[in-house]
Coordinates of C-alpha atoms in Angstrom, one line a residue:
M1 CA 7.6 4.7 -14.8
Y2 CA 7.3 7.1 -17.8
L3 CA 9.8 9.5 -16.1
L4 CA 12.3 6.8 -15.4
G5 CA 12.0 5.5 -19.0
Q6 CA 12.6 8.9 -20.4
T7 CA 15.6 9.6 -18.1
P8 CA 18.7 7.8 -19.3
D9 CA 20.6 8.7 -16.1
S10 CA 18.1 6.5 -14.2
D11 CA 19.2 3.3 -15.9
N12 CA 20.8 0.5 -13.8
Q13 CA 19.5 1.9 -10.5
I14 CA 16.9 0.9 -8.0
W15 CA 14.0 3.3 -7.7
H16 CA 10.9 3.3 -5.5
L17 CA 8.0 5.2 -6.9
P18 CA 6.5 7.8 -4.7
T19 CA 5.3 6.2 -1.5
A20 CA 3.6 8.0 1.4
A21 CA 5.0 7.8 4.9
P22 CA 4.3 4.4 6.4
I23 CA 1.3 3.8 8.6
T24 CA 0.2 0.7 10.4
G25 CA -2.8 -1.4 9.2
K26 CA -4.7 -0.3 12.2
E27 CA -4.0 3.4 11.5
F28 CA -5.1 2.8 7.9
I29 CA -8.4 1.2 9.0
T30 CA -9.0 4.0 11.5
L31 CA -8.3 6.7 8.9
A32 CA -10.6 5.1 6.3
A33 CA -13.4 4.6 8.9
E34 CA -13.1 8.2 9.9
I35 CA -13.4 9.4 6.2
Y36 CA -16.3 7.0 5.5
G37 CA -18.0 7.9 8.7
V38 CA -18.2 4.4 10.1
K39 CA -16.8 2.7 13.2
P40 CA -13.4 1.1 12.7
A41 CA -13.4 -2.6 13.0
H42 CA -10.9 -5.3 12.1
T43 CA -9.7 -8.8 13.1
T44 CA -6.3 -10.5 12.7
I45 CA -5.3 -13.9 11.4
N46 CA -2.0 -15.6 11.9
K47 CA -0.1 -17.3 9.1
F48 CA -1.2 -20.8 10.0
M49 CA -4.9 -19.8 9.8
L50 CA -4.3 -18.0 6.6
Q51 CA -2.8 -21.2 5.1
L52 CA -5.7 -23.2 6.4
V53 CA -8.3 -20.9 4.8
G54 CA -6.1 -21.0 1.6
L55 CA -6.8 -24.7 1.3
F56 CA -10.5 -23.9 0.6
K57 CA -10.2 -20.4 -1.0
K58 CA -7.5 -20.4 -3.7
V59 CA -7.5 -16.6 -3.9
V60 CA -6.4 -16.5 -0.2
A61 CA -3.7 -19.1 -0.8
G62 CA -1.7 -16.6 -2.8
T63 CA -1.8 -14.2 0.1
V64 CA 0.4 -16.5 2.2
E65 CA 3.5 -15.8 0.3
M66 CA 3.0 -12.1 0.9
Y67 CA 2.6 -12.6 4.7
Y68 CA 6.1 -11.2 5.4
Q69 CA 4.7 -7.7 4.5
Y70 CA 2.5 -8.0 7.6
D71 CA 4.9 -9.9 9.8
H72 CA 7.8 -7.5 9.5
D73 CA 8.1 -3.8 8.8
Y74 CA 8.0 -3.3 5.0
N75 CA 8.7 0.3 4.2
F76 CA 9.7 1.9 1.0
N77 CA 11.9 5.0 0.9
S78 CA 11.0 7.0 -2.2
S79 CA 13.0 10.1 -1.4
K80 CA 15.4 9.5 -4.2
F81 CA 12.6 9.6 -6.8
E82 CA 10.9 12.5 -5.0
N83 CA 14.1 14.6 -4.9
T84 CA 15.1 13.7 -8.5
F85 CA 11.7 14.4 -10.1
K86 CA 10.3 16.9 -7.6
I87 CA 7.2 14.8 -7.1
K88 CA 5.5 14.2 -3.7
P89 CA 3.4 11.1 -3.0
T90 CA -0.2 11.4 -2.2
S91 CA -0.9 10.9 1.5
Y92 CA -3.0 8.0 2.6
K93 CA -5.6 10.5 3.9
E94 CA -5.8 12.3 0.6
G95 CA -6.0 9.1 -1.3
I96 CA -8.7 7.5 0.7
K97 CA -10.7 10.8 0.7
H98 CA -10.4 11.0 -3.1
M99 CA -11.5 7.4 -3.4
S100 CA -14.5 8.1 -1.2
E101 CA -15.5 11.0 -3.3
T102 CA -15.1 9.3 -6.7
L103 CA -14.9 5.6 -7.1
Y104 CA -17.0 4.7 -4.1
R105 CA -19.4 7.6 -4.3
A106 CA -22.9 6.7 -3.2
K107 CA -25.4 6.5 -6.1

């Protein structure tokens, strides 16, 4: 955001900040489980069930409007930003590994 704000030529354009190559939710779970050394596990829920849970859990209710991100491919192409500013996004593997070594480090 800072780079865009400091670059007048970037005004009045659409920019996507650096975004790693897309992976599926299942791939993300498998990758994270591998890094954390646990067995991958997940369950799915359809939109109707999410709406039903949202009746009782308000924090879940707001998730329903974002359901399209799970129902359809939702990929960002940040190549314009990457090429302009010579910045490569952090891969999911690198990011999860870093989180496992810092934020969620065992105490």
